Structure formats: C-alpha cells, structure tokens
Amino acid sequence: MADENDKPPTMEVNLEHIKHKIAVMSGKGGVGKSTVAANLAFTLAWKGYSVGLLDVDIHGPTIPKMLGVGKENLTFDSDNKMLPVKISEKIKLVSMAFLLENEDSPVIWRGPIKMGVIRQFLEDVRWGELDYLIIDLPPGTGDEPLNIAQMLPDSYALIVSTPQDVALLSVRKSINFAKMLNMPIIGIIENMSGFVCPHCGKRSDIFKTGSCEQAANE
C-alpha cells in the first residue's frame, strides 16, 4: 500500500493539465497591469487557446469589472472543487472580487489569510485543461507575488510599466525580483506611452519612450 507521503501534492495534481502559467506583474499600481492581463487572455482565446484568468490582486480586484461580469457566486462540484466562471467558450475566470459582499467591500486581511486564499485558488479550483493560466498579481514585490512565484516555480513573468522615471525605478525592482526567484521574464510592456488620434490616425507620445526597452536590455 502506497504511503500517504508518496502522493503528489494537491496543487501539483490540480494544475498538471495547465501548459503555461504567466504572472502579470508591475512594480507599482496604475500602470495598466490588469488591463494587459485581460487583453492577453482575450488575445490568446481569439487565437484559439483555452485560457484561465486568475485575479489575485487581493485588495483591488478589477478584472470582473473590466470584463463586464457582475457579482458571481463561485459554485462547487461534487468533489468540493470550485468552478471558475465561464466568460466565453475559451476563457474561465476566478477573482477575489467573487468572494466580496460587494465591490466596495475592503479586504482587511493579514498575510497568512491572503496566502491561504491564493493557495485555495490554485489547489481547489477546477481549471481543467488549459493552454494558458494568466495570473493578475497585485503591484509590487510583496507577499502575494512572492508566494505565487514560490508556489508556481514553472511560471513566467510578464512585467508592465509606463515610461515615467518613477515607474522605471519600480520596474527594475520587478526585474530583480523575478531574477532572484529564477522566474523567466518573457517580456516587459511599456504601457501608456502614447495614443493614436481617432481623427487623423497620427500617434502622439505623451511621455518619452524607450525606457522599458533600455531596462530590458540592461
């Protein structure tokens, strides 16, 4: 009879049918990280891939609002596994927002409780077979990003920033965070650098560009 300790960890078993895991992170808030995560999920789905979108921005979950998803109560299957909300044929969503009484409810939790919720999202959600799991992390390099990186050692980092110098300082911290945790960086996105005029089609750069490219090259 096999020893109980010989069984694969619950999280490993639950996530074994997910091919790729991408953690979308940023050094500071307000750079469009969640928008990038949502757009990435929809782009991959449009290309025919099956995608899971996990919103673990504990204190500011915005993905459901962006996708026009109202208050959803997570349901459970016969094995007591949480079932993600189906956004489309190719996209499944789980968000911290689904656990709140309403969208104005603050999350006043200490670290261990937050880590328990993140672990539950990874161990107890019936994701099924996915090509990609996109994880929208909170900004910064605190407990939540650290725990995701440690719980998912095979995940990749996608870093989002804006061209301003203050944002660039933060993006370097995110780069060093990923390097220290042996988390491969698949890209750095320079967001909000400009806009295209809807009338003339001309691009206007609001801030200087190229800072993120410089950081990536370094």
PDB file of C-alpha atoms in Angstrom:
ATOM      1  CA  MET A   1       0.000   0.000   0.000  1.00  0.00           C
ATOM      2  CA  ALA A   2       1.413   3.365  -1.035  1.00  0.00           C
ATOM      3  CA  ASP A   3       2.472   5.729   1.720  1.00  0.00           C
ATOM      4  CA  GLU A   4       0.353   8.875   2.086  1.00  0.00           C
ATOM      5  CA  ASN A   5       3.523  10.952   1.704  1.00  0.00           C
ATOM      6  CA  ASP A   6       4.167   9.430  -1.731  1.00  0.00           C
ATOM      7  CA  LYS A   7       1.093  11.111  -3.186  1.00  0.00           C
ATOM      8  CA  PRO A   8       1.778  14.145  -5.412  1.00  0.00           C
ATOM      9  CA  PRO A   9       0.954  17.498  -3.754  1.00  0.00           C
ATOM     10  CA  THR A  10      -2.652  18.604  -4.238  1.00  0.00           C
ATOM     11  CA  MET A  11      -1.628  21.772  -6.084  1.00  0.00           C
ATOM     12  CA  GLU A  12       0.631  19.879  -8.466  1.00  0.00           C
ATOM     13  CA  VAL A  13      -2.163  17.443  -9.322  1.00  0.00           C
ATOM     14  CA  ASN A  14      -4.721  20.222  -9.760  1.00  0.00           C
ATOM     15  CA  LEU A  15      -2.518  22.227 -12.138  1.00  0.00           C
ATOM     16  CA  GLU A  16      -0.936  19.388 -14.097  1.00  0.00           C
ATOM     17  CA  HIS A  17      -3.188  19.976 -17.116  1.00  0.00           C
ATOM     18  CA  ILE A  18      -2.177  23.636 -17.495  1.00  0.00           C
ATOM     19  CA  LYS A  19       0.559  24.007 -20.113  1.00  0.00           C
ATOM     20  CA  HIS A  20       1.781  27.545 -19.443  1.00  0.00           C
ATOM     21  CA  LYS A  21       1.467  29.909 -16.467  1.00  0.00           C
ATOM     22  CA  ILE A  22       2.109  33.632 -16.909  1.00  0.00           C
ATOM     23  CA  ALA A  23       2.188  36.012 -13.934  1.00  0.00           C
ATOM     24  CA  VAL A  24       1.447  39.590 -14.987  1.00  0.00           C
ATOM     25  CA  MET A  25       3.165  41.911 -12.538  1.00  0.00           C
ATOM     26  CA  SER A  26       4.186  45.529 -12.038  1.00  0.00           C
ATOM     27  CA  GLY A  27       6.408  47.444  -9.678  1.00  0.00           C
ATOM     28  CA  LYS A  28       3.699  49.982  -8.891  1.00  0.00           C
ATOM     29  CA  GLY A  29      -0.027  50.431  -9.324  1.00  0.00           C
ATOM     30  CA  GLY A  30      -1.788  52.400 -12.020  1.00  0.00           C
ATOM     31  CA  VAL A  31       0.275  51.221 -14.980  1.00  0.00           C
ATOM     32  CA  GLY A  32      -2.458  49.139 -16.636  1.00  0.00           C
ATOM     33  CA  LYS A  33      -1.363  45.724 -15.390  1.00  0.00           C
ATOM     34  CA  SER A  34      -4.874  44.309 -15.073  1.00  0.00           C
ATOM     35  CA  THR A  35      -5.831  45.702 -18.484  1.00  0.00           C
ATOM     36  CA  VAL A  36      -2.832  43.943 -20.006  1.00  0.00           C
ATOM     37  CA  ALA A  37      -3.749  40.683 -18.239  1.00  0.00           C
ATOM     38  CA  ALA A  38      -7.336  40.837 -19.518  1.00  0.00           C
ATOM     39  CA  ASN A  39      -6.289  41.754 -23.068  1.00  0.00           C
ATOM     40  CA  LEU A  40      -3.681  38.994 -23.107  1.00  0.00           C
ATOM     41  CA  ALA A  41      -6.298  36.441 -22.074  1.00  0.00           C
ATOM     42  CA  PHE A  42      -8.710  37.567 -24.789  1.00  0.00           C
ATOM     43  CA  THR A  43      -5.991  37.682 -27.450  1.00  0.00           C
ATOM     44  CA  LEU A  44      -4.898  34.133 -26.656  1.00  0.00           C
ATOM     45  CA  ALA A  45      -8.527  32.972 -26.673  1.00  0.00           C
ATOM     46  CA  TRP A  46      -9.074  34.701 -30.032  1.00  0.00           C
ATOM     47  CA  LYS A  47      -6.122  32.699 -31.360  1.00  0.00           C
ATOM     48  CA  GLY A  48      -7.881  29.502 -30.294  1.00  0.00           C
ATOM     49  CA  TYR A  49      -6.171  28.764 -26.987  1.00  0.00           C
ATOM     50  CA  SER A  50      -8.027  27.791 -23.818  1.00  0.00           C
ATOM     51  CA  VAL A  51      -7.275  30.325 -21.091  1.00  0.00           C
ATOM     52  CA  GLY A  52      -7.771  30.653 -17.351  1.00  0.00           C
ATOM     53  CA  LEU A  53      -7.664  34.145 -15.847  1.00  0.00           C
ATOM     54  CA  LEU A  54      -6.862  34.295 -12.126  1.00  0.00           C
ATOM     55  CA  ASP A  55      -7.279  37.677 -10.441  1.00  0.00           C
ATOM     56  CA  VAL A  56      -5.311  37.603  -7.178  1.00  0.00           C
ATOM     57  CA  ASP A  57      -4.984  41.352  -6.773  1.00  0.00           C
ATOM     58  CA  ILE A  58      -6.405  40.840  -3.282  1.00  0.00           C
ATOM     59  CA  HIS A  59      -7.001  44.460  -2.321  1.00  0.00           C
ATOM     60  CA  GLY A  60      -8.025  45.746  -5.741  1.00  0.00           C
ATOM     61  CA  PRO A  61      -9.585  43.044  -7.929  1.00  0.00           C
ATOM     62  CA  THR A  62     -10.774  44.788 -11.104  1.00  0.00           C
ATOM     63  CA  ILE A  63     -10.821  42.089 -13.789  1.00  0.00           C
ATOM     64  CA  PRO A  64     -14.562  41.257 -13.438  1.00  0.00           C
ATOM     65  CA  LYS A  65     -15.454  44.951 -13.759  1.00  0.00           C
ATOM     66  CA  MET A  66     -13.292  45.275 -16.876  1.00  0.00           C
ATOM     67  CA  LEU A  67     -14.983  42.266 -18.447  1.00  0.00           C
ATOM     68  CA  GLY A  68     -18.496  43.405 -17.559  1.00  0.00           C
ATOM     69  CA  VAL A  69     -19.006  40.491 -15.191  1.00  0.00           C
ATOM     70  CA  GLY A  70     -21.400  41.203 -12.339  1.00  0.00           C
ATOM     71  CA  LYS A  71     -21.389  39.733  -8.865  1.00  0.00           C
ATOM     72  CA  GLU A  72     -20.860  35.987  -9.219  1.00  0.00           C
ATOM     73  CA  ASN A  73     -21.037  33.346  -6.521  1.00  0.00           C
ATOM     74  CA  LEU A  74     -18.472  30.631  -7.043  1.00  0.00           C
ATOM     75  CA  THR A  75     -20.064  27.188  -7.244  1.00  0.00           C
ATOM     76  CA  PHE A  76     -18.622  23.806  -6.309  1.00  0.00           C
ATOM     77  CA  ASP A  77     -18.691  20.387  -7.925  1.00  0.00           C
ATOM     78  CA  SER A  78     -19.314  17.036  -6.237  1.00  0.00           C
ATOM     79  CA  ASP A  79     -15.650  16.853  -5.144  1.00  0.00           C
ATOM     80  CA  ASN A  80     -15.965  20.253  -3.444  1.00  0.00           C
ATOM     81  CA  LYS A  81     -13.785  21.898  -6.089  1.00  0.00           C
ATOM     82  CA  MET A  82     -14.544  25.495  -7.058  1.00  0.00           C
ATOM     83  CA  LEU A  83     -15.782  26.004 -10.603  1.00  0.00           C
ATOM     84  CA  PRO A  84     -14.461  29.060 -12.444  1.00  0.00           C
ATOM     85  CA  VAL A  85     -16.878  31.471 -14.090  1.00  0.00           C
ATOM     86  CA  LYS A  86     -17.070  30.869 -17.831  1.00  0.00           C
ATOM     87  CA  ILE A  87     -16.597  34.190 -19.645  1.00  0.00           C
ATOM     88  CA  SER A  88     -16.616  32.677 -23.123  1.00  0.00           C
ATOM     89  CA  GLU A  89     -16.063  29.326 -24.774  1.00  0.00           C
ATOM     90  CA  LYS A  90     -12.304  29.735 -24.265  1.00  0.00           C
ATOM     91  CA  ILE A  91     -11.953  31.832 -21.082  1.00  0.00           C
ATOM     92  CA  LYS A  92     -12.524  30.889 -17.445  1.00  0.00           C
ATOM     93  CA  LEU A  93     -12.250  33.438 -14.633  1.00  0.00           C
ATOM     94  CA  VAL A  94     -11.711  33.329 -10.887  1.00  0.00           C
ATOM     95  CA  SER A  95     -11.374  36.588  -8.986  1.00  0.00           C
ATOM     96  CA  MET A  96     -11.020  37.740  -5.426  1.00  0.00           C
ATOM     97  CA  ALA A  97     -13.965  40.015  -6.256  1.00  0.00           C
ATOM     98  CA  PHE A  98     -16.248  36.966  -6.256  1.00  0.00           C
ATOM     99  CA  LEU A  99     -15.569  36.484  -2.536  1.00  0.00           C
ATOM    100  CA  LEU A 100     -16.553  40.020  -1.534  1.00  0.00           C
ATOM    101  CA  GLU A 101     -20.002  41.049  -0.383  1.00  0.00           C
ATOM    102  CA  ASN A 102     -19.977  43.913  -2.898  1.00  0.00           C
ATOM    103  CA  GLU A 103     -17.410  45.760  -4.994  1.00  0.00           C
ATOM    104  CA  ASP A 104     -16.987  48.451  -2.311  1.00  0.00           C
ATOM    105  CA  SER A 105     -16.085  45.973   0.436  1.00  0.00           C
ATOM    106  CA  PRO A 106     -12.479  46.408   1.637  1.00  0.00           C
ATOM    107  CA  VAL A 107     -10.236  43.420   2.253  1.00  0.00           C
ATOM    108  CA  ILE A 108      -8.751  43.813   5.729  1.00  0.00           C
ATOM    109  CA  TRP A 109      -6.688  40.657   5.993  1.00  0.00           C
ATOM    110  CA  ARG A 110      -3.233  39.896   7.259  1.00  0.00           C
ATOM    111  CA  GLY A 111      -0.696  37.979   5.202  1.00  0.00           C
ATOM    112  CA  PRO A 112      -1.468  34.391   6.276  1.00  0.00           C
ATOM    113  CA  ILE A 113      -5.158  34.714   5.368  1.00  0.00           C
ATOM    114  CA  LYS A 114      -4.324  36.179   1.954  1.00  0.00           C
ATOM    115  CA  MET A 115      -1.855  33.386   1.313  1.00  0.00           C
ATOM    116  CA  GLY A 116      -4.491  30.820   2.256  1.00  0.00           C
ATOM    117  CA  VAL A 117      -6.915  32.241  -0.306  1.00  0.00           C
ATOM    118  CA  ILE A 118      -4.274  32.247  -3.049  1.00  0.00           C
ATOM    119  CA  ARG A 119      -3.367  28.649  -2.240  1.00  0.00           C
ATOM    120  CA  GLN A 120      -7.042  27.693  -2.366  1.00  0.00           C
ATOM    121  CA  PHE A 121      -7.403  29.295  -5.808  1.00  0.00           C
ATOM    122  CA  LEU A 122      -4.509  27.153  -7.033  1.00  0.00           C
ATOM    123  CA  GLU A 123      -5.397  23.908  -5.247  1.00  0.00           C
ATOM    124  CA  ASP A 124      -9.178  23.895  -5.209  1.00  0.00           C
ATOM    125  CA  VAL A 125     -10.325  25.480  -8.478  1.00  0.00           C
ATOM    126  CA  ARG A 126     -11.336  23.016 -11.189  1.00  0.00           C
ATOM    127  CA  TRP A 127      -9.427  24.703 -14.019  1.00  0.00           C
ATOM    128  CA  GLY A 128      -9.375  21.609 -16.209  1.00  0.00           C
ATOM    129  CA  GLU A 129      -7.177  21.538 -19.301  1.00  0.00           C
ATOM    130  CA  LEU A 130      -5.769  24.956 -20.196  1.00  0.00           C
ATOM    131  CA  ASP A 131      -3.185  26.179 -22.650  1.00  0.00           C
ATOM    132  CA  TYR A 132      -2.543  29.249 -20.503  1.00  0.00           C
ATOM    133  CA  LEU A 133      -3.238  30.424 -16.969  1.00  0.00           C
ATOM    134  CA  ILE A 134      -2.877  34.210 -16.771  1.00  0.00           C
ATOM    135  CA  ILE A 135      -2.389  35.452 -13.205  1.00  0.00           C
ATOM    136  CA  ASP A 136      -3.056  39.105 -12.420  1.00  0.00           C
ATOM    137  CA  LEU A 137      -0.838  39.866  -9.422  1.00  0.00           C
ATOM    138  CA  PRO A 138      -1.021  42.829  -7.045  1.00  0.00           C
ATOM    139  CA  PRO A 139       1.540  45.577  -7.757  1.00  0.00           C
ATOM    140  CA  GLY A 140       4.886  45.467  -6.005  1.00  0.00           C
ATOM    141  CA  THR A 141       7.064  42.638  -4.756  1.00  0.00           C
ATOM    142  CA  GLY A 142       5.305  41.753  -1.501  1.00  0.00           C
ATOM    143  CA  ASP A 143       3.789  38.598  -0.055  1.00  0.00           C
ATOM    144  CA  GLU A 144       1.353  37.777  -2.866  1.00  0.00           C
ATOM    145  CA  PRO A 145       3.824  37.892  -5.809  1.00  0.00           C
ATOM    146  CA  LEU A 146       6.424  36.107  -3.680  1.00  0.00           C
ATOM    147  CA  ASN A 147       4.051  33.276  -2.807  1.00  0.00           C
ATOM    148  CA  ILE A 148       2.838  32.856  -6.392  1.00  0.00           C
ATOM    149  CA  ALA A 149       6.454  32.650  -7.583  1.00  0.00           C
ATOM    150  CA  GLN A 150       7.237  30.032  -4.938  1.00  0.00           C
ATOM    151  CA  MET A 151       4.039  28.021  -5.416  1.00  0.00           C
ATOM    152  CA  LEU A 152       4.394  28.037  -9.217  1.00  0.00           C
ATOM    153  CA  PRO A 153       8.112  27.566  -9.917  1.00  0.00           C
ATOM    154  CA  ASP A 154       7.352  26.855 -13.587  1.00  0.00           C
ATOM    155  CA  SER A 155       5.600  30.195 -14.151  1.00  0.00           C
ATOM    156  CA  TYR A 156       6.824  33.076 -16.306  1.00  0.00           C
ATOM    157  CA  ALA A 157       6.788  36.802 -15.523  1.00  0.00           C
ATOM    158  CA  LEU A 158       5.343  39.487 -17.787  1.00  0.00           C
ATOM    159  CA  ILE A 159       6.188  42.930 -16.394  1.00  0.00           C
ATOM    160  CA  VAL A 160       4.078  46.015 -17.121  1.00  0.00           C
ATOM    161  CA  SER A 161       5.295  49.584 -16.683  1.00  0.00           C
ATOM    162  CA  THR A 162       4.901  53.107 -18.042  1.00  0.00           C
ATOM    163  CA  PRO A 163       7.649  55.342 -19.459  1.00  0.00           C
ATOM    164  CA  GLN A 164       7.944  57.739 -16.497  1.00  0.00           C
ATOM    165  CA  ASP A 165      11.169  57.614 -14.495  1.00  0.00           C
ATOM    166  CA  VAL A 166       9.345  56.814 -11.240  1.00  0.00           C
ATOM    167  CA  ALA A 167       7.704  53.780 -12.863  1.00  0.00           C
ATOM    168  CA  LEU A 168      11.042  52.707 -14.307  1.00  0.00           C
ATOM    169  CA  LEU A 169      12.537  52.593 -10.818  1.00  0.00           C
ATOM    170  CA  SER A 170       9.805  50.140  -9.850  1.00  0.00           C
ATOM    171  CA  VAL A 171      10.158  48.004 -12.960  1.00  0.00           C
ATOM    172  CA  ARG A 172      13.817  47.393 -12.165  1.00  0.00           C
ATOM    173  CA  LYS A 173      12.728  46.046  -8.780  1.00  0.00           C
ATOM    174  CA  SER A 174      10.300  43.692 -10.529  1.00  0.00           C
ATOM    175  CA  ILE A 175      13.061  42.521 -12.862  1.00  0.00           C
ATOM    176  CA  ASN A 176      15.397  41.823  -9.949  1.00  0.00           C
ATOM    177  CA  PHE A 177      12.557  40.112  -8.063  1.00  0.00           C
ATOM    178  CA  ALA A 178      12.000  37.705 -10.961  1.00  0.00           C
ATOM    179  CA  LYS A 179      15.719  37.047 -11.347  1.00  0.00           C
ATOM    180  CA  MET A 180      16.193  36.314  -7.645  1.00  0.00           C
ATOM    181  CA  LEU A 181      13.349  33.775  -7.768  1.00  0.00           C
ATOM    182  CA  ASN A 182      14.570  32.195 -11.031  1.00  0.00           C
ATOM    183  CA  MET A 183      11.369  33.296 -12.756  1.00  0.00           C
ATOM    184  CA  PRO A 184      11.925  33.678 -16.523  1.00  0.00           C
ATOM    185  CA  ILE A 185      10.833  37.082 -17.850  1.00  0.00           C
ATOM    186  CA  ILE A 186       9.048  36.715 -21.182  1.00  0.00           C
ATOM    187  CA  GLY A 187       8.624  40.435 -21.758  1.00  0.00           C
ATOM    188  CA  ILE A 188       8.390  43.984 -20.449  1.00  0.00           C
ATOM    189  CA  ILE A 189       5.444  46.034 -21.694  1.00  0.00           C
ATOM    190  CA  GLU A 190       5.754  49.815 -21.896  1.00  0.00           C
ATOM    191  CA  ASN A 191       2.151  50.900 -21.471  1.00  0.00           C
ATOM    192  CA  MET A 192       0.520  54.338 -21.856  1.00  0.00           C
ATOM    193  CA  SER A 193       3.450  55.782 -23.794  1.00  0.00           C
ATOM    194  CA  GLY A 194       1.182  57.383 -26.378  1.00  0.00           C
ATOM    195  CA  PHE A 195      -2.132  57.353 -28.179  1.00  0.00           C
ATOM    196  CA  VAL A 196      -3.400  57.289 -31.742  1.00  0.00           C
ATOM    197  CA  CYS A 197      -5.703  60.155 -32.697  1.00  0.00           C
ATOM    198  CA  PRO A 198      -9.078  58.720 -33.783  1.00  0.00           C
ATOM    199  CA  HIS A 199      -9.490  61.528 -36.332  1.00  0.00           C
ATOM    200  CA  CYS A 200      -6.149  61.763 -38.147  1.00  0.00           C
ATOM    201  CA  GLY A 201      -4.614  58.431 -37.167  1.00  0.00           C
ATOM    202  CA  LYS A 202      -1.406  60.101 -36.004  1.00  0.00           C
ATOM    203  CA  ARG A 203       0.432  58.743 -32.976  1.00  0.00           C
ATOM    204  CA  SER A 204       1.224  61.176 -30.186  1.00  0.00           C
ATOM    205  CA  ASP A 205       3.732  60.240 -27.498  1.00  0.00           C
ATOM    206  CA  ILE A 206       2.572  61.542 -24.118  1.00  0.00           C
ATOM    207  CA  PHE A 207       5.802  60.596 -22.377  1.00  0.00           C
ATOM    208  CA  LYS A 208       9.256  59.757 -23.625  1.00  0.00           C
ATOM    209  CA  THR A 209       9.513  56.197 -24.905  1.00  0.00           C
ATOM    210  CA  GLY A 210      12.214  53.566 -24.803  1.00  0.00           C
ATOM    211  CA  SER A 211      12.806  53.462 -21.042  1.00  0.00           C
ATOM    212  CA  CYS A 212      11.427  49.936 -20.682  1.00  0.00           C
ATOM    213  CA  GLU A 213      13.410  48.758 -23.687  1.00  0.00           C
ATOM    214  CA  GLN A 214      16.517  50.148 -22.033  1.00  0.00           C
ATOM    215  CA  ALA A 215      15.672  48.325 -18.797  1.00  0.00           C
ATOM    216  CA  ALA A 216      15.109  45.091 -20.735  1.00  0.00           C
ATOM    217  CA  ASN A 217      18.463  45.412 -22.494  1.00  0.00           C
ATOM    218  CA  GLU A 218      20.228  46.034 -19.206  1.00  0.00           C
TER     219      GLU A 218
END
